[in-house]
Amino acid sequence: MDTDTVQSPAADDSAGRRREQRGWYFYDWACSVYSTSVLTVFLGPYLTSVAEAAADADGFVHPLSVPVRAGSFFAYAVSLSVVVAVLAMPLVGAAADRTGRKKPLLATAAYTGAAATAGMFFLDGDRYLLGGLLLVVANAAQSVAMMLYNSYLPQIAPPEERDAVSSRGWAFGYAAGALVLVANLVLYTGHDSFGLSEGMAVRICLASAGLWWGAFALIPLRRLRDRRTPAREAALPGFRQLAATVRDMRRHPLTLAFLLAYLIYNDGIQTVISQASVYGSKELGLGQSTLIVAVLLVQVLAVAGALLLGRCARRYGAKRTILGSLVAWTLTLAAGYFLPAGAPVWFFVLAAGIGLVLGGSQALSRSLFSHLVPPGKEAEYFSAYEISDRGLSWLGPLLFGLTYQLTGSYRDAILSLVGFFVLGFVLLARVPVRRAITDAGNPVPQRI
């Protein structure tokens, strides 16, 4: 027998792992288009205009007989979707652990979100309630699916590969977002030449994100494998499992302290992402084409910013680099308050500032948290991390919407978000990261 042609078990395992990893990347490619094209660019301004069409003479709509200023409806719907997601994630996570069958649950969440997004094609006239319902379903489903997707990372990548695999997933998502936004820009700006109204062009862009999501989700669903988990890891249902994890975290209070800081400043980040297009459209009077170009700029610079902040982390440590990024976020939002209306160039400068700190602040937060996880509890703690990611991210949109409802000013609403970054900075600065890593039982890197 020619031994050169025989694959060793280790080689087979490596090949299978690489195949799963390549499939895993494609879920970010599939779903990031929703985050970019739908949540960040098109849906905010469009759903707000639909709500305004349904508003009474005082500018209010009345879902369930509750008076809501039309300009706040999108922000409130985002808040509600996050609350639904936070309620659903521990239940779905417990079901995944109990059965060991993540893939059917991932498929259900992904195609629920994709179908709701595709259904946004029917959002016209004054159907703001339909738009709000589809947003809640799509956004909650996307959050649940991302929790399941992220939970595959410890299973498909050993520790020495995890940073690289995770980074490639981010890169795939940014690339897909930019690619589809270019197509959206062509369709939207040239809608007359395609024989389409502006509203129809927006609805096609929204629906196409759902179709993209559903089509490319097939790749990870074909390549990822289900793995049975030991029964002892799935003994508790839903919120009891989450409560047990939190109780275990109480033995690592410094890890909890980092999670609290992250929960707060990440809420600010997520709110800026979801509300920036509304601010640009309604307060600054910028057109949809300008907003698309700005988001494209964010997508491209987020990749460069992640690499740049990664280099800074190697030199100055992850904690100091994250703290620096929070200062940059604060200054960027403060500058945004003073942006002149009808001046796209300055909005592009603001977008560039956001892009340079966006990818890096999120990527470094995840990598720093990985050092604070006790060995052998990676999946359990990262599940709590994902819930923390969404845990208070209803508060930012709620504050944004309330500030606008009370003041009628989107400038005041955007300025209200500065507090998340200031408080997050203060809390993170108080975390002794080296001691937290030691207490978790992990070796302390030279630079942290």
CSV table of C-alpha atoms in Angstrom, one decimal:
chain,number,residue,atom,x,y,z
A,1,MET,CA,0.0,0.0,0.0
A,2,ASP,CA,1.2,3.5,-0.9
A,3,THR,CA,1.3,5.2,2.6
A,4,ASP,CA,1.7,8.6,1.0
A,5,THR,CA,-1.9,8.5,-0.2
A,6,VAL,CA,-3.4,7.4,3.1
A,7,GLN,CA,-5.1,10.2,5.1
A,8,SER,CA,-4.4,10.1,8.9
A,9,PRO,CA,-7.3,10.5,11.3
A,10,ALA,CA,-5.8,13.8,12.4
A,11,ALA,CA,-5.7,15.0,8.8
A,12,ASP,CA,-9.3,13.9,8.2
A,13,ASP,CA,-10.3,15.8,11.4
A,14,SER,CA,-8.4,18.9,10.2
A,15,ALA,CA,-10.1,18.8,6.8
A,16,GLY,CA,-13.5,18.4,8.3
A,17,ARG,CA,-12.9,21.2,10.7
A,18,ARG,CA,-11.8,23.5,7.9
A,19,ARG,CA,-14.9,22.6,5.9
A,20,GLU,CA,-17.1,23.5,8.9
A,21,GLN,CA,-15.2,26.7,9.4
A,22,ARG,CA,-15.7,27.8,5.8
A,23,GLY,CA,-19.4,27.0,6.1
A,24,TRP,CA,-19.5,29.0,9.4
A,25,TYR,CA,-18.1,32.1,7.7
A,26,PHE,CA,-21.0,32.1,5.3
A,27,TYR,CA,-23.6,32.7,7.9
A,28,ASP,CA,-22.1,36.0,8.7
A,29,TRP,CA,-22.1,36.6,4.9
A,30,ALA,CA,-25.8,35.7,4.8
A,31,CYS,CA,-27.1,37.7,7.8
A,32,SER,CA,-24.9,40.8,7.9
A,33,VAL,CA,-26.8,42.2,4.9
A,34,TYR,CA,-29.9,42.5,7.2
A,35,SER,CA,-27.9,44.5,9.7
A,36,THR,CA,-26.4,46.8,7.1
A,37,SER,CA,-29.0,47.3,4.4
A,38,VAL,CA,-32.2,46.9,6.5
A,39,LEU,CA,-31.5,48.0,10.1
A,40,THR,CA,-28.8,50.6,9.4
A,41,VAL,CA,-29.8,52.1,6.1
A,42,PHE,CA,-33.3,51.7,4.7
A,43,LEU,CA,-35.8,50.6,7.3
A,44,GLY,CA,-35.4,53.5,9.8
A,45,PRO,CA,-36.1,56.4,7.5
A,46,TYR,CA,-38.6,54.4,5.4
A,47,LEU,CA,-40.7,53.0,8.4
A,48,THR,CA,-40.6,56.5,9.9
A,49,SER,CA,-42.0,58.0,6.7
A,50,VAL,CA,-44.7,55.3,6.7
A,51,ALA,CA,-45.6,56.1,10.3
A,52,GLU,CA,-45.7,59.8,9.4
A,53,ALA,CA,-48.2,59.0,6.6
A,54,ALA,CA,-50.4,57.3,9.2
A,55,ALA,CA,-50.0,60.0,11.8
A,56,ASP,CA,-52.7,62.3,13.0
A,57,ALA,CA,-52.6,66.1,12.7
A,58,ASP,CA,-50.4,66.4,15.7
A,59,GLY,CA,-47.8,63.9,14.3
A,60,PHE,CA,-48.8,60.9,16.5
A,61,VAL,CA,-49.7,57.4,15.6
A,62,HIS,CA,-51.7,55.2,18.1
A,63,PRO,CA,-50.6,51.6,18.2
A,64,LEU,CA,-52.8,49.8,20.7
A,65,SER,CA,-54.3,53.2,21.5
A,66,VAL,CA,-51.0,54.5,22.9
A,67,PRO,CA,-50.0,57.9,21.5
A,68,VAL,CA,-46.5,57.7,19.9
A,69,ARG,CA,-44.8,60.4,18.0
A,70,ALA,CA,-44.3,59.0,14.5
A,71,GLY,CA,-40.6,59.9,14.6
A,72,SER,CA,-40.1,57.7,17.7
A,73,PHE,CA,-41.9,54.6,16.3
A,74,PHE,CA,-38.9,52.9,14.7
A,75,ALA,CA,-36.8,53.4,17.9
A,76,TYR,CA,-39.5,51.9,20.1
A,77,ALA,CA,-39.9,48.9,17.7
A,78,VAL,CA,-36.2,48.2,17.9
A,79,SER,CA,-36.4,48.3,21.7
A,80,LEU,CA,-39.3,45.9,21.7
A,81,SER,CA,-37.5,43.5,19.4
A,82,VAL,CA,-34.5,43.4,21.7
A,83,VAL,CA,-36.7,42.6,24.7
A,84,VAL,CA,-38.3,39.8,22.8
A,85,ALA,CA,-34.8,38.5,21.8
A,86,VAL,CA,-33.5,38.6,25.4
A,87,LEU,CA,-36.6,36.6,26.5
A,88,ALA,CA,-36.1,34.1,23.7
A,89,MET,CA,-32.4,33.5,23.8
A,90,PRO,CA,-32.1,31.6,27.1
A,91,LEU,CA,-35.0,29.4,26.2
A,92,VAL,CA,-33.6,28.5,22.7
A,93,GLY,CA,-30.1,28.2,24.2
A,94,ALA,CA,-31.3,25.7,26.8
A,95,ALA,CA,-33.2,23.7,24.1
A,96,ALA,CA,-30.0,23.6,22.0
A,97,ASP,CA,-27.9,22.3,24.9
A,98,ARG,CA,-30.6,19.8,26.0
A,99,THR,CA,-31.0,18.2,22.6
A,100,GLY,CA,-27.6,18.9,21.1
A,101,ARG,CA,-29.4,19.9,17.9
A,102,LYS,CA,-28.4,23.5,17.2
A,103,LYS,CA,-28.7,23.3,13.5
A,104,PRO,CA,-32.5,22.9,13.2
A,105,LEU,CA,-32.9,25.8,15.7
A,106,LEU,CA,-30.5,27.9,13.7
A,107,ALA,CA,-32.4,27.1,10.6
A,108,THR,CA,-35.7,28.1,12.2
A,109,ALA,CA,-34.4,31.4,13.5
A,110,ALA,CA,-32.6,32.2,10.3
A,111,TYR,CA,-35.6,31.5,8.0
A,112,THR,CA,-38.0,33.2,10.4
A,113,GLY,CA,-35.9,36.4,10.2
A,114,ALA,CA,-35.3,36.0,6.4
A,115,ALA,CA,-39.1,35.6,5.8
A,116,ALA,CA,-40.0,38.6,7.9
A,117,THR,CA,-37.4,40.7,6.1
A,118,ALA,CA,-38.6,39.5,2.7
A,119,GLY,CA,-42.1,40.4,3.8
A,120,MET,CA,-41.1,44.0,4.1
A,121,PHE,CA,-41.7,44.3,0.4
A,122,PHE,CA,-45.4,44.7,1.4
A,123,LEU,CA,-44.6,47.7,3.6
A,124,ASP,CA,-46.3,50.6,1.8
A,125,GLY,CA,-48.9,53.3,2.3
A,126,ASP,CA,-49.6,53.7,6.0
A,127,ARG,CA,-48.9,50.1,7.1
A,128,TYR,CA,-46.6,51.2,10.0
A,129,LEU,CA,-48.0,48.4,12.3
A,130,LEU,CA,-47.0,45.8,9.7
A,131,GLY,CA,-43.6,47.3,9.5
A,132,GLY,CA,-43.2,47.3,13.3
A,133,LEU,CA,-44.3,43.7,13.5
A,134,LEU,CA,-41.9,42.6,10.8
A,135,LEU,CA,-39.1,44.5,12.4
A,136,VAL,CA,-39.7,42.9,15.8
A,137,VAL,CA,-39.8,39.4,14.3
A,138,ALA,CA,-36.8,39.9,12.1
A,139,ASN,CA,-34.6,41.6,14.6
A,140,ALA,CA,-35.4,39.1,17.4
A,141,ALA,CA,-34.9,36.1,15.1
A,142,GLN,CA,-31.5,37.5,14.0
A,143,SER,CA,-30.4,37.9,17.6
A,144,VAL,CA,-31.4,34.3,18.4
A,145,ALA,CA,-29.7,33.0,15.3
A,146,MET,CA,-26.5,34.9,16.0
A,147,MET,CA,-26.4,33.4,19.5
A,148,LEU,CA,-26.6,29.9,18.0
A,149,TYR,CA,-24.1,30.8,15.3
A,150,ASN,CA,-21.6,32.2,17.8
A,151,SER,CA,-21.9,29.1,20.0
A,152,TYR,CA,-20.4,27.0,17.2
A,153,LEU,CA,-17.1,28.8,17.4
A,154,PRO,CA,-15.6,26.8,20.4
A,155,GLN,CA,-16.7,23.6,18.6
A,156,ILE,CA,-15.2,24.3,15.2
A,157,ALA,CA,-12.0,26.0,16.2
A,158,PRO,CA,-9.4,25.1,18.8
A,159,PRO,CA,-8.1,27.9,21.0
A,160,GLU,CA,-5.1,28.7,18.8
A,161,GLU,CA,-7.3,29.2,15.8
A,162,ARG,CA,-10.3,30.9,17.4
A,163,ASP,CA,-9.2,34.5,16.9
A,164,ALA,CA,-8.4,34.0,13.2
A,165,VAL,CA,-11.6,32.1,12.5
A,166,SER,CA,-13.7,34.7,14.4
A,167,SER,CA,-12.0,37.6,12.5
A,168,ARG,CA,-12.6,35.9,9.1
A,169,GLY,CA,-16.3,35.7,10.0
A,170,TRP,CA,-16.4,39.4,10.7
A,171,ALA,CA,-14.6,40.1,7.5
A,172,PHE,CA,-17.1,38.0,5.5
A,173,GLY,CA,-20.0,40.0,7.1
A,174,TYR,CA,-18.4,43.4,6.3
A,175,ALA,CA,-17.7,42.3,2.7
A,176,ALA,CA,-21.2,41.1,2.1
A,177,GLY,CA,-22.7,44.3,3.6
A,178,ALA,CA,-20.6,46.4,1.3
A,179,LEU,CA,-21.3,44.3,-1.8
A,180,VAL,CA,-25.1,44.4,-1.4
A,181,LEU,CA,-25.0,48.1,-0.5
A,182,VAL,CA,-23.3,48.9,-3.8
A,183,ALA,CA,-26.1,47.0,-5.6
A,184,ASN,CA,-28.7,48.9,-3.4
A,185,LEU,CA,-27.1,52.2,-4.3
A,186,VAL,CA,-27.3,51.4,-8.0
A,187,LEU,CA,-31.0,50.4,-7.8
A,188,TYR,CA,-32.0,53.3,-5.5
A,189,THR,CA,-30.2,56.1,-7.3
A,190,GLY,CA,-31.3,54.8,-10.7
A,191,HIS,CA,-34.8,53.8,-9.8
A,192,ASP,CA,-36.3,56.1,-12.5
A,193,SER,CA,-34.3,54.4,-15.2
A,194,PHE,CA,-35.5,51.0,-13.9
A,195,GLY,CA,-39.1,52.3,-14.1
A,196,LEU,CA,-39.5,52.1,-10.3
A,197,SER,CA,-40.7,54.6,-7.8
A,198,GLU,CA,-38.5,55.6,-4.9
A,199,GLY,CA,-40.6,53.7,-2.4
A,200,MET,CA,-40.7,50.6,-4.6
A,201,ALA,CA,-36.9,50.7,-4.9
A,202,VAL,CA,-36.6,50.8,-1.1
A,203,ARG,CA,-39.0,47.9,-0.7
A,204,ILE,CA,-37.0,45.8,-3.2
A,205,CYS,CA,-33.8,46.6,-1.3
A,206,LEU,CA,-35.4,45.5,2.0
A,207,ALA,CA,-36.9,42.3,0.5
A,208,SER,CA,-33.7,41.4,-1.3
A,209,ALA,CA,-31.8,41.3,2.0
A,210,GLY,CA,-34.3,38.7,3.2
A,211,LEU,CA,-33.8,36.6,0.1
A,212,TRP,CA,-30.0,36.9,0.4
A,213,TRP,CA,-30.1,35.9,4.0
A,214,GLY,CA,-32.2,32.8,3.2
A,215,ALA,CA,-30.2,31.8,0.1
A,216,PHE,CA,-26.7,31.9,1.7
A,217,ALA,CA,-27.9,30.4,5.0
A,218,LEU,CA,-28.1,27.1,3.1
A,219,ILE,CA,-24.3,26.9,3.1
A,220,PRO,CA,-23.6,26.8,6.8
A,221,LEU,CA,-26.7,24.7,7.4
A,222,ARG,CA,-25.2,22.1,5.0
A,223,ARG,CA,-21.7,22.2,6.5
A,224,LEU,CA,-22.1,22.6,10.2
A,225,ARG,CA,-22.6,19.5,12.3
A,226,ASP,CA,-24.7,18.9,15.4
A,227,ARG,CA,-22.9,17.5,18.4
A,228,ARG,CA,-24.5,15.8,21.4
A,229,THR,CA,-23.7,17.5,24.7
A,230,PRO,CA,-23.4,15.6,28.0
A,231,ALA,CA,-26.7,15.5,29.8
A,232,ARG,CA,-25.4,17.3,32.9
A,233,GLU,CA,-24.8,20.4,30.8
A,234,ALA,CA,-28.4,20.6,29.7
A,235,ALA,CA,-30.2,19.7,33.0
A,236,LEU,CA,-31.7,23.1,33.6
A,237,PRO,CA,-34.3,24.8,31.3
A,238,GLY,CA,-34.2,28.3,30.0
A,239,PHE,CA,-33.9,31.0,32.6
A,240,ARG,CA,-32.9,28.5,35.3
A,241,GLN,CA,-29.8,27.7,33.2
A,242,LEU,CA,-29.1,31.4,32.8
A,243,ALA,CA,-29.5,32.0,36.5
A,244,ALA,CA,-27.1,29.1,37.2
A,245,THR,CA,-24.5,30.6,34.9
A,246,VAL,CA,-24.9,34.0,36.6
A,247,ARG,CA,-24.5,32.4,40.0
A,248,ASP,CA,-21.3,30.7,38.8
A,249,MET,CA,-20.1,34.0,37.5
A,250,ARG,CA,-20.5,35.5,41.0
A,251,ARG,CA,-17.4,33.5,41.9
A,252,HIS,CA,-15.6,35.6,39.3
A,253,PRO,CA,-16.9,39.1,40.1
A,254,LEU,CA,-14.2,40.8,38.0
A,255,THR,CA,-15.6,39.0,34.9
A,256,LEU,CA,-19.0,40.2,35.8
A,257,ALA,CA,-17.7,43.7,36.2
A,258,PHE,CA,-16.3,43.6,32.7
A,259,LEU,CA,-19.6,42.3,31.4
A,260,LEU,CA,-21.5,45.2,33.0
A,261,ALA,CA,-19.1,47.7,31.4
A,262,TYR,CA,-19.4,46.0,28.0
A,263,LEU,CA,-23.2,45.8,28.3
A,264,ILE,CA,-23.4,49.6,28.8
A,265,TYR,CA,-21.0,50.9,26.1
A,266,ASN,CA,-22.1,48.2,23.6
A,267,ASP,CA,-25.7,49.5,24.0
A,268,GLY,CA,-24.4,52.9,22.9
A,269,ILE,CA,-22.7,51.3,19.9
A,270,GLN,CA,-25.8,49.3,18.8
A,271,THR,CA,-28.0,52.4,19.2
A,272,VAL,CA,-25.7,54.5,17.0
A,273,ILE,CA,-25.7,51.8,14.4
A,274,SER,CA,-29.5,51.5,14.3
A,275,GLN,CA,-30.4,55.3,14.6
A,276,ALA,CA,-27.7,57.0,12.6
A,277,SER,CA,-29.6,56.8,9.3
A,278,VAL,CA,-32.7,58.3,11.0
A,279,TYR,CA,-30.6,61.2,12.3
A,280,GLY,CA,-29.0,61.8,8.9
A,281,SER,CA,-32.3,61.6,7.1
A,282,LYS,CA,-34.7,63.5,9.5
A,283,GLU,CA,-32.4,65.9,11.3
A,284,LEU,CA,-29.7,66.6,8.7
A,285,GLY,CA,-32.0,66.4,5.6
A,286,LEU,CA,-29.7,64.0,3.7
A,287,GLY,CA,-30.9,61.8,0.9
A,288,GLN,CA,-30.9,58.0,0.9
A,289,SER,CA,-28.0,57.9,-1.5
A,290,THR,CA,-25.9,59.9,0.9
A,291,LEU,CA,-26.8,57.5,3.7
A,292,ILE,CA,-25.9,54.5,1.6
A,293,VAL,CA,-22.5,55.9,0.7
A,294,ALA,CA,-21.9,56.8,4.4
A,295,VAL,CA,-22.7,53.3,5.5
A,296,LEU,CA,-20.4,51.9,2.8
A,297,LEU,CA,-17.7,54.1,4.2
A,298,VAL,CA,-18.3,52.7,7.6
A,299,GLN,CA,-18.2,49.1,6.3
A,300,VAL,CA,-14.9,49.6,4.6
A,301,LEU,CA,-13.2,51.5,7.4
A,302,ALA,CA,-14.5,49.1,10.0
A,303,VAL,CA,-12.2,46.5,8.5
A,304,ALA,CA,-9.3,48.9,8.5
A,305,GLY,CA,-10.2,50.1,12.0
A,306,ALA,CA,-10.3,46.6,13.4
A,307,LEU,CA,-6.8,45.9,12.0
A,308,LEU,CA,-5.5,49.2,13.3
A,309,LEU,CA,-6.9,48.8,16.8
A,310,GLY,CA,-5.6,45.2,16.7
A,311,ARG,CA,-2.1,46.6,16.2
A,312,CYS,CA,-2.7,49.2,18.9
A,313,ALA,CA,-3.7,46.4,21.3
A,314,ARG,CA,-0.5,44.5,20.6
A,315,ARG,CA,1.4,47.6,21.6
A,316,TYR,CA,-0.7,49.1,24.3
A,317,GLY,CA,-2.9,46.3,25.5
A,318,ALA,CA,-6.6,45.5,24.7
A,319,LYS,CA,-8.0,47.4,27.7
A,320,ARG,CA,-6.2,50.6,27.0
A,321,THR,CA,-7.2,50.4,23.3
A,322,ILE,CA,-10.8,49.8,24.1
A,323,LEU,CA,-10.8,52.8,26.5
A,324,GLY,CA,-9.3,54.9,23.8
A,325,SER,CA,-12.0,53.8,21.4
A,326,LEU,CA,-14.7,54.8,23.9
A,327,VAL,CA,-13.1,58.3,24.1
A,328,ALA,CA,-13.2,58.4,20.3
A,329,TRP,CA,-16.9,57.3,20.3
A,330,THR,CA,-17.7,60.1,22.8
A,331,LEU,CA,-16.0,62.8,20.7
A,332,THR,CA,-17.6,61.5,17.5
A,333,LEU,CA,-21.1,61.7,19.0
A,334,ALA,CA,-20.4,65.2,20.5
A,335,ALA,CA,-19.2,66.3,17.0
A,336,GLY,CA,-22.3,64.8,15.5
A,337,TYR,CA,-24.5,67.1,17.6
A,338,PHE,CA,-23.0,70.1,15.8
A,339,LEU,CA,-23.2,68.8,12.2
A,340,PRO,CA,-24.8,71.3,9.9
A,341,ALA,CA,-27.9,70.2,8.0
A,342,GLY,CA,-27.6,69.5,4.3
A,343,ALA,CA,-23.8,69.0,4.4
A,344,PRO,CA,-23.0,65.4,3.3
A,345,VAL,CA,-19.2,65.9,3.5
A,346,TRP,CA,-19.4,66.4,7.3
A,347,PHE,CA,-21.7,63.4,7.7
A,348,PHE,CA,-19.1,61.4,5.8
A,349,VAL,CA,-16.4,62.6,8.2
A,350,LEU,CA,-18.7,61.4,11.1
A,351,ALA,CA,-19.2,58.1,9.3
A,352,ALA,CA,-15.4,57.7,9.0
A,353,GLY,CA,-15.0,58.3,12.7
A,354,ILE,CA,-17.6,55.7,13.5
A,355,GLY,CA,-16.1,53.1,11.1
A,356,LEU,CA,-12.6,53.4,12.5
A,357,VAL,CA,-13.7,52.5,16.0
A,358,LEU,CA,-16.6,50.2,15.3
A,359,GLY,CA,-15.0,46.9,14.3
A,360,GLY,CA,-12.1,47.3,16.6
A,361,SER,CA,-14.1,48.1,19.8
A,362,GLN,CA,-16.3,45.1,19.2
A,363,ALA,CA,-13.6,42.7,18.2
A,364,LEU,CA,-11.3,43.6,21.0
A,365,SER,CA,-14.1,43.4,23.6
A,366,ARG,CA,-14.8,39.8,22.5
A,367,SER,CA,-11.1,38.9,22.6
A,368,LEU,CA,-10.6,40.5,26.0
A,369,PHE,CA,-13.6,38.7,27.4
A,370,SER,CA,-12.1,35.4,26.2
A,371,HIS,CA,-9.3,35.8,28.7
A,372,LEU,CA,-11.7,36.2,31.6
A,373,VAL,CA,-13.5,32.9,30.9
A,374,PRO,CA,-12.6,30.0,33.3
A,375,PRO,CA,-11.1,27.1,31.3
A,376,GLY,CA,-13.8,24.5,30.3
A,377,LYS,CA,-16.7,27.0,30.5
A,378,GLU,CA,-16.2,28.8,27.2
A,379,ALA,CA,-19.6,27.9,25.6
A,380,GLU,CA,-21.5,28.6,28.8
A,381,TYR,CA,-19.9,32.0,29.4
A,382,PHE,CA,-20.0,33.1,25.8
A,383,SER,CA,-23.8,32.3,25.8
A,384,ALA,CA,-24.1,34.8,28.7
A,385,TYR,CA,-21.9,37.2,26.8
A,386,GLU,CA,-24.3,37.1,23.8
A,387,ILE,CA,-27.2,37.7,26.1
A,388,SER,CA,-25.3,40.6,27.7
A,389,ASP,CA,-24.7,41.9,24.2
A,390,ARG,CA,-28.5,42.3,23.9
A,391,GLY,CA,-29.4,42.7,27.5
A,392,LEU,CA,-29.6,46.5,27.7
A,393,SER,CA,-29.6,47.3,24.0
A,394,TRP,CA,-33.3,48.1,24.3
A,395,LEU,CA,-32.3,51.0,26.6
A,396,GLY,CA,-30.4,53.1,24.0
A,397,PRO,CA,-33.1,53.1,21.4
A,398,LEU,CA,-35.7,53.7,24.1
A,399,LEU,CA,-33.7,56.7,25.4
A,400,PHE,CA,-33.2,57.9,21.9
A,401,GLY,CA,-37.0,57.7,21.2
A,402,LEU,CA,-38.0,59.3,24.5
A,403,THR,CA,-35.6,62.1,24.1
A,404,TYR,CA,-37.0,62.9,20.7
A,405,GLN,CA,-40.5,62.5,21.9
A,406,LEU,CA,-39.9,65.0,24.7
A,407,THR,CA,-37.8,67.5,22.8
A,408,GLY,CA,-38.7,67.0,19.2
A,409,SER,CA,-35.0,67.2,18.4
A,410,TYR,CA,-32.9,64.4,17.0
A,411,ARG,CA,-29.8,66.3,18.0
A,412,ASP,CA,-30.7,66.1,21.6
A,413,ALA,CA,-31.5,62.4,21.0
A,414,ILE,CA,-28.1,61.6,19.5
A,415,LEU,CA,-26.3,63.6,22.3
A,416,SER,CA,-28.2,61.5,25.0
A,417,LEU,CA,-26.2,58.5,23.9
A,418,VAL,CA,-22.9,60.0,25.1
A,419,GLY,CA,-23.7,58.8,28.6
A,420,PHE,CA,-23.4,55.2,27.6
A,421,PHE,CA,-19.8,55.6,26.5
A,422,VAL,CA,-18.8,57.8,29.4
A,423,LEU,CA,-20.3,55.3,32.0
A,424,GLY,CA,-18.8,52.3,30.1
A,425,PHE,CA,-15.4,54.0,30.2
A,426,VAL,CA,-15.6,54.6,33.9
A,427,LEU,CA,-16.7,51.0,34.7
A,428,LEU,CA,-14.1,49.4,32.4
A,429,ALA,CA,-11.3,51.6,33.7
A,430,ARG,CA,-12.1,50.2,37.2
A,431,VAL,CA,-11.7,46.6,36.2
A,432,PRO,CA,-8.2,45.2,37.1
A,433,VAL,CA,-7.9,43.1,34.0
A,434,ARG,CA,-4.7,41.2,35.0
A,435,ARG,CA,-6.1,40.2,38.3
A,436,ALA,CA,-9.4,39.2,36.6
A,437,ILE,CA,-7.4,36.9,34.2
A,438,THR,CA,-5.5,35.3,37.1
A,439,ASP,CA,-8.7,34.8,39.1
A,440,ALA,CA,-10.3,33.1,36.1
A,441,GLY,CA,-7.3,30.6,36.0
A,442,ASN,CA,-5.8,31.8,32.8
A,443,PRO,CA,-2.2,32.8,31.9
A,444,VAL,CA,-1.8,36.6,31.7
A,445,PRO,CA,-0.6,37.8,28.2
A,446,GLN,CA,2.4,40.1,28.1
A,447,ARG,CA,0.1,42.9,26.8
A,448,ILE,CA,-3.5,43.1,28.0
